Coordinates of C-alpha atoms and ligand atoms in Angstrom, one line a residue:
M1 CA 13.5 14.0 6.7
Q2 CA 9.9 13.9 5.6
S3 CA 9.5 13.3 1.8
T4 CA 5.9 13.8 1.2
K5 CA 5.3 17.4 -0.1
T6 CA 2.6 18.2 2.3
E7 CA 1.9 15.9 5.3
V8 CA -1.7 14.8 5.1
K9 CA -3.1 13.1 8.2
P10 CA -6.5 11.3 8.6
Y11 CA -7.9 13.2 11.6
S12 CA -5.9 16.2 12.7
P13 CA -2.8 18.1 11.6
E14 CA -1.6 17.8 15.2
G15 CA -0.2 14.6 16.6
S16 CA 1.4 11.4 15.1
K17 CA 0.4 10.3 11.6
R18 CA 1.3 6.8 12.5
E19 CA -1.2 6.7 15.4
Q20 CA -3.9 8.3 13.3
V21 CA -3.4 5.9 10.4
E22 CA -3.6 2.9 12.8
Q23 CA -6.7 4.3 14.4
M24 CA -8.3 4.9 11.0
F25 CA -7.6 1.4 9.6
D26 CA -8.7 -0.1 12.9
S27 CA -12.0 1.7 12.5
I28 CA -12.7 0.7 8.9
S29 CA -11.3 -2.8 8.9
H30 CA -14.7 -4.5 9.0
R31 CA -15.6 -2.9 5.7
Y32 CA -12.2 -2.5 4.1
D33 CA -12.3 -5.5 1.7
F34 CA -15.8 -4.8 0.6
L35 CA -15.2 -1.1 0.0
N36 CA -11.9 -1.8 -1.8
H37 CA -13.5 -4.0 -4.4
F38 CA -16.7 -2.0 -4.7
L39 CA -15.0 1.4 -5.1
S40 CA -12.5 0.2 -7.6
L41 CA -15.0 -2.1 -9.4
G42 CA -12.7 -5.0 -8.7
I43 CA -9.8 -3.6 -10.5
D44 CA -7.6 -3.6 -7.3
N45 CA -7.2 -7.3 -7.6
I46 CA -6.0 -7.1 -11.2
W47 CA -3.4 -4.4 -10.0
R48 CA -2.2 -6.7 -7.2
K49 CA -1.7 -9.6 -9.7
K50 CA 0.3 -7.2 -12.0
A51 CA 2.5 -6.2 -9.0
V52 CA 3.2 -9.8 -8.0
A53 CA 4.1 -10.7 -11.7
K54 CA 7.0 -8.2 -11.4
L55 CA 8.6 -10.8 -9.1
Q56 CA 8.1 -13.8 -11.3
S57 CA 11.7 -14.0 -12.7
L58 CA 13.2 -13.6 -9.2
Q59 CA 11.4 -16.6 -7.8
P60 CA 11.6 -15.4 -4.2
K61 CA 11.5 -18.0 -1.4
R62 CA 10.8 -15.6 1.5
I63 CA 8.5 -12.6 0.9
L64 CA 7.7 -9.8 3.2
D65 CA 4.4 -7.9 2.5
V66 CA 4.5 -4.6 4.4
A67 CA 1.3 -2.7 5.2
T68 CA -0.4 -6.1 4.5
G69 CA -3.8 -5.0 5.9
T70 CA -6.2 -7.8 5.3
A71 CA -3.5 -9.8 3.4
D72 CA -4.8 -9.5 -0.2
L73 CA -1.4 -8.8 -1.7
A74 CA 0.2 -11.4 0.5
I75 CA -2.3 -14.0 -0.8
A76 CA -1.8 -12.8 -4.4
S77 CA 2.0 -13.5 -3.9
L78 CA 1.3 -17.2 -3.3
K79 CA 1.2 -17.4 -7.1
L80 CA 5.0 -17.2 -7.0
K81 CA 5.1 -20.4 -4.9
P82 CA 7.3 -19.0 -2.1
E83 CA 8.1 -21.1 0.9
E84 CA 7.0 -18.4 3.3
V85 CA 5.2 -15.0 3.3
V86 CA 5.2 -12.7 6.3
G87 CA 2.8 -9.8 6.4
V88 CA 3.2 -6.9 8.8
D89 CA 0.8 -4.0 9.6
L90 CA 0.2 -1.4 12.1
S91 CA -3.5 -2.2 12.5
E92 CA -4.3 -5.2 14.6
N93 CA -8.0 -5.1 13.4
M94 CA -6.9 -5.2 9.8
L95 CA -4.7 -8.2 10.6
N96 CA -7.5 -9.9 12.4
V97 CA -9.7 -9.6 9.3
G98 CA -6.7 -11.1 7.3
R99 CA -6.2 -13.9 9.7
K100 CA -9.8 -15.0 9.5
K101 CA -9.5 -14.9 5.7
L102 CA -6.4 -17.1 5.8
T103 CA -8.1 -19.6 8.1
K104 CA -11.2 -19.7 5.8
K105 CA -9.0 -20.3 2.8
G106 CA -6.9 -22.9 4.6
I107 CA -3.6 -20.9 3.9
E108 CA -0.7 -21.8 6.3
S109 CA 2.3 -20.3 4.5
I110 CA 1.4 -16.8 5.4
T111 CA 2.0 -15.4 8.9
L112 CA 0.6 -12.0 9.9
T113 CA 2.2 -9.9 12.6
Q114 CA 1.8 -6.4 13.9
G115 CA 4.7 -4.1 13.0
D116 CA 5.8 -0.8 11.8
S117 CA 7.5 -0.3 8.4
E118 CA 9.8 2.2 9.9
N119 CA 11.0 -0.2 12.5
L120 CA 10.7 -3.7 11.2
P121 CA 11.1 -6.6 13.6
F122 CA 13.5 -8.5 11.3
K123 CA 17.2 -9.1 10.8
D124 CA 19.2 -7.6 7.9
G125 CA 18.8 -9.3 4.6
E126 CA 16.1 -11.7 5.7
F127 CA 13.8 -11.5 2.6
D128 CA 14.3 -12.2 -1.1
A129 CA 11.4 -9.8 -2.0
I130 CA 9.2 -7.1 -0.4
T131 CA 5.8 -6.0 -1.6
V132 CA 3.7 -3.0 -0.4
G133 CA 0.2 -2.4 -1.7
F134 CA -1.3 1.0 -1.1
G135 CA 0.8 1.4 2.0
V136 CA 3.7 3.8 1.5
R137 CA 1.4 6.8 1.1
N138 CA 0.5 6.3 4.8
Y139 CA 4.0 6.1 6.2
E140 CA 4.8 8.8 8.7
N141 CA 8.4 9.1 7.4
L142 CA 8.5 7.8 3.8
E143 CA 12.3 7.7 3.5
K144 CA 12.8 6.0 6.8
G145 CA 10.3 3.3 5.8
L146 CA 11.9 2.7 2.4
R147 CA 15.4 2.5 4.0
E148 CA 14.2 0.1 6.7
M149 CA 12.7 -2.2 4.0
N150 CA 16.0 -2.0 2.2
R151 CA 17.8 -3.2 5.3
V152 CA 15.7 -6.4 5.6
L153 CA 16.0 -7.2 1.9
R154 CA 18.9 -9.4 0.8
P155 CA 21.4 -8.0 -1.7
G156 CA 19.9 -8.5 -5.1
G157 CA 16.4 -8.7 -3.6
K158 CA 13.6 -6.7 -5.0
L159 CA 11.0 -4.3 -3.7
V160 CA 7.7 -3.9 -5.5
I161 CA 5.3 -1.1 -4.5
L162 CA 1.7 -0.7 -5.7
E163 CA 0.4 2.8 -5.0
F164 CA -2.3 5.2 -6.2
S165 CA -1.2 7.9 -8.6
K166 CA -3.0 10.6 -10.6
P167 CA -4.2 10.2 -14.2
N168 CA -3.0 13.1 -16.2
K169 CA -5.0 12.9 -19.5
F170 CA -8.4 14.1 -20.5
P171 CA -11.0 12.8 -19.7
V172 CA -9.8 10.3 -17.2
K173 CA -8.1 13.1 -15.1
Q174 CA -11.3 15.1 -14.8
L175 CA -13.5 12.0 -14.1
F176 CA -11.0 10.8 -11.5
T177 CA -10.9 14.3 -9.8
F178 CA -14.8 14.4 -9.7
Y179 CA -15.1 10.8 -8.4
S180 CA -12.4 11.4 -5.7
K181 CA -13.8 14.6 -4.5
Y182 CA -17.6 13.9 -4.6
I183 CA -18.4 10.2 -5.0
L184 CA -15.7 8.5 -2.9
P185 CA -16.3 10.3 0.4
I186 CA -20.0 9.8 0.2
W187 CA -19.9 6.1 -0.6
G188 CA -17.0 5.7 1.9
R189 CA -19.0 7.3 4.7
L190 CA -22.1 5.3 3.9
F191 CA -20.5 1.9 3.9
S192 CA -17.6 2.3 6.4
G193 CA -19.1 4.9 8.8
S194 CA -15.9 7.0 8.5
T195 CA -16.0 10.3 6.6
E196 CA -12.4 11.0 7.4
A197 CA -11.0 7.8 5.8
Y198 CA -12.5 8.6 2.4
V199 CA -11.5 12.3 2.5
Y200 CA -8.0 11.3 3.6
L201 CA -7.6 8.8 0.7
P202 CA -7.9 11.3 -2.2
E203 CA -6.1 14.0 -0.3
S204 CA -3.1 11.7 0.5
V205 CA -3.0 10.6 -3.1
K206 CA -3.0 14.3 -4.3
H207 CA 0.0 15.2 -2.2
F208 CA 2.1 12.0 -2.6
P209 CA 5.1 12.0 -4.9
E210 CA 4.7 9.8 -8.0
G211 CA 6.4 8.7 -11.2
E212 CA 10.0 9.9 -11.7
E213 CA 9.8 11.9 -8.4
F214 CA 9.1 8.7 -6.5
L215 CA 11.9 6.8 -8.3
K216 CA 14.4 9.4 -7.2
I217 CA 13.3 8.9 -3.6
L218 CA 13.7 5.1 -4.0
E219 CA 17.3 5.7 -5.4
K220 CA 18.2 8.0 -2.5
C221 CA 17.0 5.2 -0.2
G222 CA 19.4 2.6 -1.6
Y223 CA 17.5 1.0 -4.5
K224 CA 18.9 0.4 -8.0
N225 CA 17.4 -0.4 -11.4
T226 CA 14.2 1.5 -10.4
E227 CA 11.3 1.4 -12.7
V228 CA 7.7 2.7 -12.8
S229 CA 4.7 1.3 -14.7
R230 CA 1.4 3.2 -14.9
L231 CA -1.8 1.2 -14.6
S232 CA -5.3 2.0 -15.7
F233 CA -4.5 5.5 -17.2
G234 CA -2.3 6.2 -14.2
I235 CA -4.9 5.7 -11.4
S236 CA -2.2 3.5 -9.8
S237 CA 1.4 2.7 -10.5
I238 CA 3.9 -0.1 -9.8
Y239 CA 7.4 0.9 -8.6
E240 CA 10.3 -1.6 -8.7
G241 CA 13.7 -1.3 -7.2
T242 CA 16.6 -3.7 -6.5
K243 CA 18.9 -3.8 -3.4
Ligands
SAM301 C1 -4.8 0.8 2.2 S1 -4.3 -0.4 3.2 C2 -3.6 -1.6 2.2 C3 -3.7 -3.0 2.6 C4 -3.2 -4.1 1.6 N1 -1.8 -3.9 1.4 C5 -4.0 -4.1 0.3 O1 -3.3 -4.2 -0.8 O2 -5.2 -3.9 0.3 C6 -2.9 0.3 4.0 C7 -2.4 -0.4 5.2 O3 -1.1 0.2 5.6 C8 -0.9 0.1 7.0 N2 0.1 0.9 7.4 C9 0.2 2.2 7.2 N3 1.4 2.7 7.7 C10 2.1 1.6 8.0 C11 3.4 1.5 8.6 N4 4.2 2.5 8.9 N5 3.8 0.2 8.9 C12 3.0 -0.8 8.7 N6 1.7 -0.7 8.2 C13 1.3 0.5 7.9 C14 -2.4 0.4 7.5 O4 -2.6 0.0 8.8 C15 -3.3 -0.3 6.5 O5 -3.6 -1.6 6.9

């Protein structure tokens, strides 16, 4: 069953969302890191650090970073001193940017591999913790992806999701709406060459379940002790759940 209220796809209402998402991230991979930091004024890295901090007390040894993209959240998770981090993503081009980054930084404890969150190439209970940064909004079937991550998590293991949400208070709400509708698509097109990607971004955020609604979906998919923390006036949120 599809959980997102309205299914928003990058290019066309027809066809597979998974294929369109892969194609979109393949096409913007060369500018993804720059645009992320530029469009968020660098706040995205602070959000990733806050997400990783939610795993501090668990001290996970094996971490899976799903929808790892160019590996920024996987790299941030090294703060926890895990033995191994595995990153999976649909987009080979995003992974290649990530691989170059890891080589440049001399990081050997992170492995990046192509894979789909809805059909993960891992055994049951392999990981102590799973992180997902700005990924779940792009899943074709949200509940299937959440259940599949639950499968590869060990009992007692923890899922931490960082995802955009919508600020709901004046004046941040109004500023955010204006920025998303008028500024983001223009800058996105100028710097990445893709109009679709930066129209899809605010549209997918607008239609994605958030807050308590998202916690209910997590619980339905097998997670306990679920919690949400809103960041930067609700521009993004961290969701936690335990298997
Ligand atoms: C916005 S980027 C986030 C990258 C990274 N986590 C970060 O914090 O910057 C979203 C990534 O999710 C990936 N993705 C979307 N759906 C996926 C799925 N079903 N399985 C694996 N990766 C997926 C995309 O290919 C893309 O690289």
